Short mmCIF file of C-alpha atoms and ligand atoms in Angstrom, two decimals:
data_model
loop_
_atom_site.label_atom_id
_atom_site.label_comp_id
_atom_site.label_asym_id
_atom_site.label_seq_id
_atom_site.Cartn_x
_atom_site.Cartn_y
_atom_site.Cartn_z
CA MET T 1 11.66 -10.19 -0.66
CA LYS T 2 13.79 -7.63 1.10
CA LEU T 3 12.47 -4.09 1.17
CA ALA T 4 13.71 -0.69 2.16
CA LEU T 5 10.59 0.99 3.51
CA ILE T 6 10.18 4.74 3.45
CA GLY T 7 7.15 6.18 5.24
CA PHE T 8 6.38 9.68 3.97
CA GLY T 9 4.11 11.96 6.02
CA GLN T 10 2.03 10.95 9.00
CA ALA T 11 0.03 8.11 7.48
CA GLY T 12 3.15 6.76 5.75
CA GLY T 13 5.17 6.82 8.97
CA LYS T 14 2.47 5.12 10.99
CA VAL T 15 2.00 2.38 8.44
CA VAL T 16 5.75 1.74 8.23
CA ASP T 17 5.82 1.56 12.05
CA GLU T 18 3.06 -1.06 11.85
CA PHE T 19 4.91 -2.96 9.10
CA LEU T 20 7.92 -3.27 11.41
CA ALA T 21 5.73 -4.69 14.19
CA TYR T 22 4.12 -7.12 11.76
CA ASP T 23 7.41 -8.32 10.26
CA GLU T 24 8.66 -9.01 13.77
CA ALA T 25 5.43 -10.79 14.79
CA ILE T 26 5.40 -13.22 11.86
CA GLY T 27 9.18 -13.59 11.70
CA GLY T 28 8.87 -12.47 8.11
CA GLY T 29 12.26 -10.86 7.56
CA PHE T 30 11.01 -8.83 4.59
CA ILE T 31 12.13 -5.46 5.93
CA ASN T 32 15.77 -4.65 5.49
CA SER T 33 15.51 -1.06 6.67
CA ALA T 34 12.87 1.52 7.53
CA ILE T 35 12.96 5.31 7.25
CA ALA T 36 10.34 7.91 8.14
CA VAL T 37 10.25 11.34 6.48
CA ASN T 38 7.99 14.16 7.65
CA SER T 39 7.75 17.94 7.94
CA ALA T 40 6.11 17.63 11.37
CA THR T 41 8.27 17.02 14.44
CA THR T 42 5.47 15.57 16.60
CA ASP T 43 4.53 12.97 13.97
CA LEU T 44 8.12 11.71 13.87
CA LYS T 45 8.32 11.64 17.66
CA GLY T 46 5.11 9.61 17.85
CA LEU T 47 6.61 6.66 15.98
CA GLU T 48 7.53 3.59 18.00
CA ASN T 49 9.47 1.20 15.81
CA VAL T 50 11.30 3.24 13.19
CA PRO T 51 14.84 3.76 14.56
CA LYS T 52 15.37 7.35 15.79
CA GLU T 53 18.35 7.92 13.49
CA ASN T 54 16.15 6.99 10.51
CA ARG T 55 13.59 9.73 11.14
CA VAL T 56 14.17 12.62 8.78
CA LEU T 57 12.66 16.06 9.36
CA ILE T 58 12.30 18.10 6.18
CA GLY T 59 11.10 21.63 5.46
CA GLN T 60 12.30 23.01 8.76
CA ALA T 61 13.40 26.31 7.21
CA ARG T 62 9.89 26.91 5.87
CA VAL T 63 7.41 25.29 8.25
CA LYS T 64 9.45 25.03 11.48
CA GLY T 65 8.50 21.42 12.13
CA HIS T 66 4.75 22.05 12.01
CA GLY T 67 3.82 20.15 8.86
CA VAL T 68 2.71 21.66 5.56
CA GLY T 69 -1.01 21.75 6.44
CA ALA T 70 -2.30 19.68 3.52
CA ASP T 71 -0.57 21.92 0.97
CA ASN T 72 0.83 19.29 -1.32
CA GLU T 73 2.67 21.70 -3.56
CA LEU T 74 4.57 22.85 -0.49
CA GLY T 75 5.09 19.17 0.39
CA ALA T 76 6.74 18.66 -3.00
CA THR T 77 8.83 21.84 -2.68
CA VAL T 78 10.27 21.04 0.75
CA THR T 79 11.09 17.52 -0.43
CA GLU T 80 13.01 18.86 -3.41
CA GLU T 81 14.83 21.35 -1.21
CA ASP T 82 15.76 18.77 1.42
CA ILE T 83 16.32 15.74 -0.79
CA ASP T 84 19.92 15.54 0.48
CA GLU T 85 18.72 15.02 4.04
CA ILE T 86 16.61 12.09 2.87
CA GLN T 87 19.45 10.75 0.74
CA GLY T 88 21.65 10.91 3.84
CA ALA T 89 19.40 8.36 5.55
CA ILE T 90 19.16 6.23 2.41
CA ASP T 91 22.96 6.20 2.17
CA ARG T 92 22.97 4.11 5.35
CA ILE T 93 20.86 1.39 3.71
CA PRO T 94 22.84 -1.53 2.28
CA VAL T 95 21.07 -1.13 -1.07
CA HIS T 96 22.84 -4.17 -2.57
CA GLU T 97 20.90 -6.30 -0.04
CA ILE T 98 17.45 -5.08 -0.98
CA ASP T 99 15.12 -6.20 -3.77
CA ALA T 100 13.08 -3.00 -3.91
CA PHE T 101 12.16 0.31 -2.30
CA LEU T 102 8.63 0.81 -1.03
CA ILE T 103 7.46 4.37 -0.39
CA VAL T 104 4.33 4.55 1.76
CA ALA T 105 2.20 7.71 1.88
CA GLY T 106 -1.30 9.01 2.46
CA MET T 107 -2.41 10.72 -0.75
CA GLY T 108 -4.77 13.20 0.93
CA GLY T 109 -2.39 15.30 3.03
CA GLY T 110 0.46 17.59 2.05
CA THR T 111 3.80 16.10 3.03
CA GLY T 112 3.37 12.50 1.90
CA SER T 113 1.16 13.30 -1.03
CA GLY T 114 3.46 15.99 -2.40
CA GLY T 115 6.77 14.46 -1.35
CA ALA T 116 6.43 10.74 -2.15
CA PRO T 117 6.40 11.22 -5.95
CA VAL T 118 9.44 13.54 -5.71
CA LEU T 119 11.36 10.94 -3.73
CA ALA T 120 10.31 8.16 -6.11
CA LYS T 121 11.68 10.10 -9.05
CA HIS T 122 14.92 10.75 -7.20
CA LEU T 123 15.40 7.08 -6.25
CA LYS T 124 14.68 5.88 -9.78
CA ARG T 125 17.35 8.16 -11.09
CA ILE T 126 19.99 6.85 -8.71
CA TYR T 127 19.24 3.14 -8.19
CA ASN T 128 18.45 0.15 -10.38
CA GLU T 129 16.21 -1.50 -7.79
CA PRO T 130 12.48 -1.18 -8.45
CA VAL T 131 10.73 1.65 -6.63
CA TYR T 132 7.19 0.81 -5.54
CA GLY T 133 4.63 3.09 -3.97
CA LEU T 134 1.95 2.23 -1.46
CA GLY T 135 -0.61 5.01 -1.78
CA ILE T 136 -3.41 5.40 0.75
CA LEU T 137 -6.50 7.17 -0.60
CA PRO T 138 -8.51 9.42 1.75
CA ALA T 139 -12.07 8.61 2.76
CA THR T 140 -14.57 10.53 0.63
CA ASP T 141 -15.98 12.44 3.63
CA GLU T 142 -12.60 13.95 4.53
CA GLY T 143 -13.37 16.93 2.35
CA GLY T 144 -12.40 18.65 -0.86
CA ILE T 145 -8.77 19.48 -0.26
CA TYR T 146 -7.93 15.86 0.65
CA THR T 147 -9.68 14.52 -2.42
CA LEU T 148 -8.01 17.12 -4.58
CA ASN T 149 -4.57 16.33 -3.18
CA ALA T 150 -5.21 12.64 -3.77
CA ALA T 151 -6.35 13.27 -7.33
CA ARG T 152 -3.20 15.22 -8.12
CA SER T 153 -0.77 13.05 -6.24
CA PHE T 154 -2.15 9.79 -7.59
CA GLN T 155 -1.39 10.77 -11.17
CA THR T 156 2.14 11.92 -10.36
CA PHE T 157 2.92 8.99 -8.06
CA VAL T 158 1.80 6.39 -10.66
CA ARG T 159 4.08 8.02 -13.20
CA GLU T 160 7.16 8.02 -10.97
CA VAL T 161 7.03 4.52 -9.46
CA ASP T 162 7.42 1.11 -11.05
CA ASN T 163 4.11 0.07 -9.53
CA LEU T 164 1.60 1.81 -7.30
CA LEU T 165 -0.06 -0.47 -4.78
CA VAL T 166 -3.21 1.20 -3.54
CA PHE T 167 -5.29 1.08 -0.38
CA ASP T 168 -8.53 3.05 -0.25
CA ASN T 169 -9.46 4.19 3.28
CA ASP T 170 -12.97 4.87 2.03
CA VAL T 171 -13.73 1.20 1.51
CA TRP T 172 -12.32 0.16 4.87
CA ARG T 173 -14.01 2.58 7.26
CA SER T 174 -16.61 1.32 9.62
CA ALA T 175 -19.38 3.30 11.24
CA GLY T 176 -19.27 4.19 14.91
CA GLU T 177 -15.51 4.05 15.20
CA SER T 178 -13.31 6.98 16.26
CA VAL T 179 -10.88 8.16 13.60
CA GLN T 180 -7.90 6.96 15.65
CA ASP T 181 -9.34 3.50 16.42
CA GLY T 182 -10.28 3.32 12.77
CA TYR T 183 -6.76 4.05 11.59
CA ASP T 184 -5.23 1.56 14.01
CA ARG T 185 -7.47 -1.18 12.72
CA ILE T 186 -7.09 -0.15 9.09
CA ASN T 187 -3.29 0.00 9.42
CA ARG T 188 -3.28 -3.58 10.66
CA GLU T 189 -5.38 -4.60 7.65
CA ILE T 190 -2.91 -2.83 5.37
CA VAL T 191 0.24 -4.43 6.76
CA GLU T 192 -1.29 -7.88 6.92
CA ARG T 193 -2.12 -7.89 3.21
CA PHE T 194 0.97 -6.19 1.84
CA GLY T 195 3.19 -7.73 4.51
CA LEU T 196 2.13 -11.29 3.69
CA LEU T 197 2.74 -10.59 0.02
CA PHE T 198 6.27 -9.30 0.50
CA ALA T 199 7.14 -11.84 3.20
CA ALA T 200 6.10 -14.57 0.77
CA GLY T 201 9.17 -13.96 -1.34
CA GLU T 202 11.42 -14.32 1.67
CA VAL T 203 11.29 -18.04 2.52
CA ASP T 204 14.52 -19.98 3.03
CA ASP T 205 15.45 -22.53 0.41
CA ASP T 206 15.70 -25.30 2.99
CA ASP T 207 11.97 -25.16 3.63
CA ASP T 208 10.24 -28.52 3.16
CA VAL T 209 7.91 -27.20 0.46
CA ALA T 210 10.53 -25.04 -1.17
CA GLU T 211 9.71 -26.14 -4.69
CA SER T 212 6.32 -24.39 -4.72
CA VAL T 213 7.29 -21.36 -2.67
CA VAL T 214 6.85 -17.88 -4.12
CA ASP T 215 10.09 -16.29 -5.27
CA SER T 216 10.75 -12.56 -5.03
CA SER T 217 11.25 -12.44 -8.81
CA GLU T 218 7.64 -13.57 -9.24
CA ILE T 219 6.46 -10.64 -7.14
CA ILE T 220 8.70 -8.25 -9.06
CA ASN T 221 7.45 -9.55 -12.43
CA THR T 222 3.84 -9.23 -11.33
CA LEU T 223 4.51 -5.67 -10.19
CA GLU T 224 6.05 -4.74 -13.51
CA GLU T 225 4.02 -1.55 -13.99
CA GLY T 226 0.71 0.18 -13.35
CA VAL T 227 -1.64 0.07 -10.39
CA SER T 228 -2.15 -2.89 -8.05
CA THR T 229 -4.74 -4.06 -5.57
CA ILE T 230 -4.83 -6.97 -3.13
CA GLY T 231 -7.50 -9.35 -1.93
CA TYR T 232 -7.20 -11.63 1.07
CA ALA T 233 -9.33 -14.43 2.52
CA ARG T 234 -8.63 -16.94 5.25
CA GLU T 235 -10.18 -19.82 7.07
CA GLU T 236 -9.41 -21.60 10.31
CA VAL T 237 -8.06 -25.12 10.06
CA ASP T 238 -7.76 -27.82 12.66
CA THR T 239 -4.09 -28.04 13.57
CA SER T 240 -4.63 -30.29 16.58
CA GLY T 241 -4.81 -33.39 14.32
CA GLY T 242 -1.41 -34.94 13.64
CA LEU T 243 -0.61 -37.96 15.79
CA LEU T 244 -3.95 -38.15 17.53
CA SER T 245 -5.97 -38.43 14.36
CA SER T 246 -3.71 -41.11 12.95
CA PHE T 247 -4.30 -43.13 16.15
CA ARG T 248 -7.98 -42.83 15.39
CA GLY T 249 -7.26 -44.15 11.93
CA GLU T 250 -8.34 -40.90 10.27
CA GLU T 251 -6.51 -39.55 7.32
CA GLU T 252 -3.99 -36.93 8.37
CA PHE T 253 -4.43 -34.80 5.32
CA ASP T 254 -7.41 -34.72 3.05
CA GLU T 255 -6.01 -33.71 -0.32
CA GLY T 256 -9.36 -33.06 -1.95
CA GLN T 257 -10.60 -30.95 0.91
CA ALA T 258 -7.42 -28.84 0.95
CA THR T 259 -7.69 -28.26 -2.80
CA ASN T 260 -11.33 -27.19 -2.58
CA ARG T 261 -10.60 -24.96 0.36
CA MET T 262 -7.81 -23.14 -1.44
CA THR T 263 -9.82 -22.70 -4.64
CA SER T 264 -12.69 -21.14 -2.75
CA LEU T 265 -10.32 -18.93 -0.72
CA VAL T 266 -8.82 -17.60 -3.97
CA ARG T 267 -12.34 -16.80 -5.23
CA LYS T 268 -13.29 -15.12 -1.96
CA ALA T 269 -10.09 -13.06 -1.92
CA THR T 270 -10.63 -11.91 -5.50
CA LEU T 271 -14.35 -11.24 -5.34
CA GLY T 272 -14.41 -9.89 -1.78
CA ARG T 273 -13.16 -6.53 -0.57
CA LEU T 274 -10.00 -5.49 -2.42
CA THR T 275 -7.63 -2.82 -1.07
CA LEU T 276 -8.69 -0.87 -4.17
CA PRO T 277 -11.97 -2.10 -5.66
CA CYS T 278 -11.76 -2.64 -9.41
CA ASP T 279 -13.09 -4.67 -12.28
CA VAL T 280 -11.03 -7.84 -11.86
CA SER T 281 -11.16 -8.61 -15.57
CA SER T 282 -9.15 -5.46 -16.26
CA ALA T 283 -6.04 -6.87 -14.50
CA ASP T 284 -3.00 -7.50 -16.66
CA ARG T 285 -1.12 -9.76 -14.30
CA GLY T 286 -1.82 -11.64 -11.07
CA LEU T 287 -0.22 -13.58 -8.26
CA VAL T 288 -1.86 -16.12 -5.95
CA VAL T 289 -0.14 -16.83 -2.64
CA ALA T 290 -1.35 -19.61 -0.37
CA THR T 291 -0.45 -19.11 3.29
CA GLY T 292 -0.73 -21.31 6.34
CA PRO T 293 0.81 -24.40 7.93
CA ALA T 294 2.77 -26.31 5.28
CA GLU T 295 0.86 -29.52 6.00
CA HIS T 296 -2.38 -27.81 4.99
CA LEU T 297 -1.09 -26.43 1.70
CA ASN T 298 -1.02 -28.43 -1.46
CA ARG T 299 0.12 -27.62 -4.91
CA LYS T 300 -3.14 -28.57 -6.57
CA GLY T 301 -5.07 -26.00 -4.54
CA VAL T 302 -2.89 -23.11 -5.68
CA GLU T 303 -2.90 -24.44 -9.24
CA ARG T 304 -6.71 -24.59 -9.37
CA GLY T 305 -6.96 -21.13 -7.84
CA ARG T 306 -4.47 -19.81 -10.33
CA GLN T 307 -6.40 -21.31 -13.25
CA TRP T 308 -9.64 -19.84 -11.97
CA LEU T 309 -7.98 -16.40 -11.80
CA GLU T 310 -6.71 -16.83 -15.35
CA ASP T 311 -10.28 -17.38 -16.51
CA GLU T 312 -11.60 -14.51 -14.42
CA THR T 313 -9.01 -11.99 -15.68
CA GLY T 314 -8.44 -13.39 -19.15
CA SER T 315 -4.73 -12.94 -18.40
CA MET T 316 -2.09 -15.53 -19.19
CA GLU T 317 0.26 -13.97 -16.67
CA ILE T 318 -1.05 -15.36 -13.39
CA ARG T 319 1.61 -16.70 -11.07
CA GLY T 320 1.15 -18.79 -7.95
CA GLY T 321 2.97 -20.29 -4.98
CA ASP T 322 3.05 -20.96 -1.25
CA TYR T 323 4.06 -19.03 1.78
CA PRO T 324 4.20 -21.57 4.63
CA LEU T 325 3.55 -20.12 8.09
CA SER T 326 3.98 -22.93 10.55
CA ASP T 327 2.50 -21.65 13.81
CA ARG T 328 -0.89 -20.60 12.41
CA ASP T 329 -4.23 -22.26 12.74
CA GLU T 330 -5.54 -20.77 9.53
CA VAL T 331 -5.04 -21.10 5.82
CA GLY T 332 -5.29 -18.04 3.61
CA ALA T 333 -5.06 -16.79 0.06
CA ILE T 334 -3.52 -13.50 -1.02
CA VAL T 335 -4.44 -12.39 -4.51
CA LEU T 336 -2.40 -9.61 -6.08
CA LEU T 337 -3.96 -8.04 -9.18
CA SER T 338 -1.66 -5.78 -11.12
CA GLY T 339 -2.03 -3.44 -14.06
CA VAL T 340 -5.71 -2.91 -13.25
CA THR T 341 -7.33 -0.21 -15.38
CA ASP T 342 -11.04 -0.27 -14.65
CA VAL T 343 -11.09 1.44 -11.24
CA PRO T 344 -14.19 3.53 -10.38
CA ARG T 345 -12.46 5.37 -7.54
CA VAL T 346 -9.66 6.58 -9.80
CA ASP T 347 -12.19 7.79 -12.39
CA GLN T 348 -13.98 9.63 -9.60
CA LEU T 349 -10.74 11.27 -8.44
CA GLN T 350 -9.99 12.39 -11.96
CA GLU T 351 -13.44 14.00 -12.27
CA VAL T 352 -12.93 15.78 -8.95
CA ALA T 353 -9.58 17.11 -10.10
CA ILE T 354 -11.04 18.48 -13.32
CA GLU T 355 -14.05 20.01 -11.53
CA ALA T 356 -11.82 21.59 -8.90
CA GLN T 357 -9.62 23.05 -11.58
CA GLU T 358 -12.65 24.65 -13.24
CA THR T 359 -14.08 25.92 -9.95
CA THR T 360 -10.75 27.39 -8.89
CA GLU T 361 -10.48 29.23 -12.19
CA SER T 362 -13.98 30.66 -12.04
CA VAL T 363 -13.67 31.58 -8.34
CA ARG T 364 -10.42 33.34 -9.13
CA ALA T 365 -11.98 35.20 -12.07
CA ASN T 366 -14.99 36.22 -9.94
CA ALA T 367 -12.80 37.38 -7.12
CA GLN T 368 -10.77 39.49 -9.53
CA ASP T 369 -13.97 41.04 -10.98
CA GLU T 370 -15.37 41.75 -7.54
CA PHE T 371 -12.15 43.22 -6.33
CA ALA T 372 -11.96 45.43 -9.42
CA SER T 373 -15.50 46.68 -8.94
CA LEU T 374 -14.87 47.27 -5.23
CA MET T 375 -11.92 49.47 -6.12
CA ASP T 376 -13.94 51.30 -8.78
CA THR T 377 -16.94 52.13 -6.62
CA GLY T 378 -15.59 53.27 -3.31
CA GLY T 379 -18.93 54.97 -2.70
CA GLU T 380 -20.64 51.62 -2.14
CA LEU T 381 -18.22 50.87 0.67
CA ASP T 382 -19.02 54.12 2.43
CA ALA T 383 -22.71 53.30 2.23
CA LEU T 384 -22.06 50.22 4.36
CA PHE T 385 -21.00 52.27 7.37
N1 GTP U 1 -4.81 4.27 6.68
C1 GTP U 1 -4.44 5.39 7.30
N2 GTP U 1 -4.66 6.57 6.74
C2 GTP U 1 -4.28 7.67 7.40
C3 GTP U 1 -3.66 7.64 8.67
N3 GTP U 1 -3.41 8.92 9.06
C4 GTP U 1 -3.83 9.72 8.06
N4 GTP U 1 -4.37 8.97 7.05
C5 GTP U 1 -4.84 9.39 5.73
O1 GTP U 1 -3.76 10.06 5.10
C6 GTP U 1 -4.16 11.29 4.58
C7 GTP U 1 -3.00 12.23 4.69
O2 GTP U 1 -2.74 12.58 6.01
P1 GTP U 1 -1.30 12.71 6.63
O3 GTP U 1 -0.52 11.50 6.33
O4 GTP U 1 -1.54 13.06 8.05
O5 GTP U 1 -0.68 13.95 5.84
P2 GTP U 1 0.86 14.35 5.81
O6 GTP U 1 1.50 13.63 4.70
O7 GTP U 1 1.46 14.18 7.16
O8 GTP U 1 0.81 15.88 5.39
P3 GTP U 1 0.56 17.21 6.27
O9 GTP U 1 -0.02 16.79 7.58
O10 GTP U 1 -0.40 17.99 5.44
O11 GTP U 1 1.88 17.85 6.42
C8 GTP U 1 -5.43 11.64 5.33
O12 GTP U 1 -6.28 12.32 4.48
C9 GTP U 1 -6.00 10.30 5.69
O13 GTP U 1 -6.84 9.82 4.68
C10 GTP U 1 -3.43 6.35 9.24
O14 GTP U 1 -2.88 6.18 10.34
N5 GTP U 1 -3.82 5.28 8.52
MG1 MG U 2 0.85 15.49 9.00
#
């Protein structure tokens, strides 16, 4: 399907940059246009693929191009104040050509976390196209303010978008890696999963397996509402076969093997590491996408995988289809689970938000008491010197 991507804040911009590279690399054609919005000049300058004229600096009057320093209320304020600047860039998008907007943002900082929900609300008011969010959760060791921002932003973002696709940095970190190397690797993991999903709805009708190909309406229906997570598994296949193996009298395509392979890939994708870990049985809707060389995909494999996911989720709304990628030597399964409700990380964020609220109140009350007593008993101050 065709997307207008909007990267909000540093993480959002970098991931959109990576999406553009990925779309180009796979010949996906799922990105119609890409915009980056930030309150920090250097972050916008650091982007490689987002066209220069589509980089929007906001909040200049307040923060002079230096970012909002993880203050997500300020992030929301400068977005509201400069919404016309952002709209100016969106006005250049041929919106009638797109199937949806996708706003990408890190939930832990200030600009993206505060601004993305404001923009989502604005877009929903103006356009009929669905507005999706891709929210990136901070790692747990990033510290209190990041977790608190994420807790607040998550709730608002979910409310404003049609569907919030989530990626949790915490689950994808690996030890002994610099933060930058880590992000580069993680960003590739992000765009591969979400990119394959969106590219899947963008196959030409004249494709040889067109009848089982995923349609963008199936993605849109799966993303009807709520929170989504993605699983992905792949396996190398022997693509050297073809002519040579038929000379040897071998079968060119083993139907049974392909079916078994796809069924187990769907299981692995679902039960392996999800972009947002959750209880799979809490999903409302699902979509299974089989990727790889068309000659290695068969309808039965997807169908079996789909049925297995129906049993696993207890949902009757599990869709399935192919996304043929001819020049690959691997077959893969993307599993999109949508409307998930049993998500430990989200519960944890909610607890943090409540705790922080209580702590802030008691710290504030204490500080007021202490200040009052300091003012009352000036004598104590003198005694210090
Ligand atoms: N996956 C991924 N996460 C990132 C990346 N950069 C930052 N993050 C995460 O995103 C969160 C928000 O950081 P930024 O995107 O830098 O924040 P911002 O929106 O620019 O806001 P301010 O810098 O406060 O103005 C961090 O807490 C990290 O968890 C990245 O390249 N990839
Ligand atoms: Mg920043």
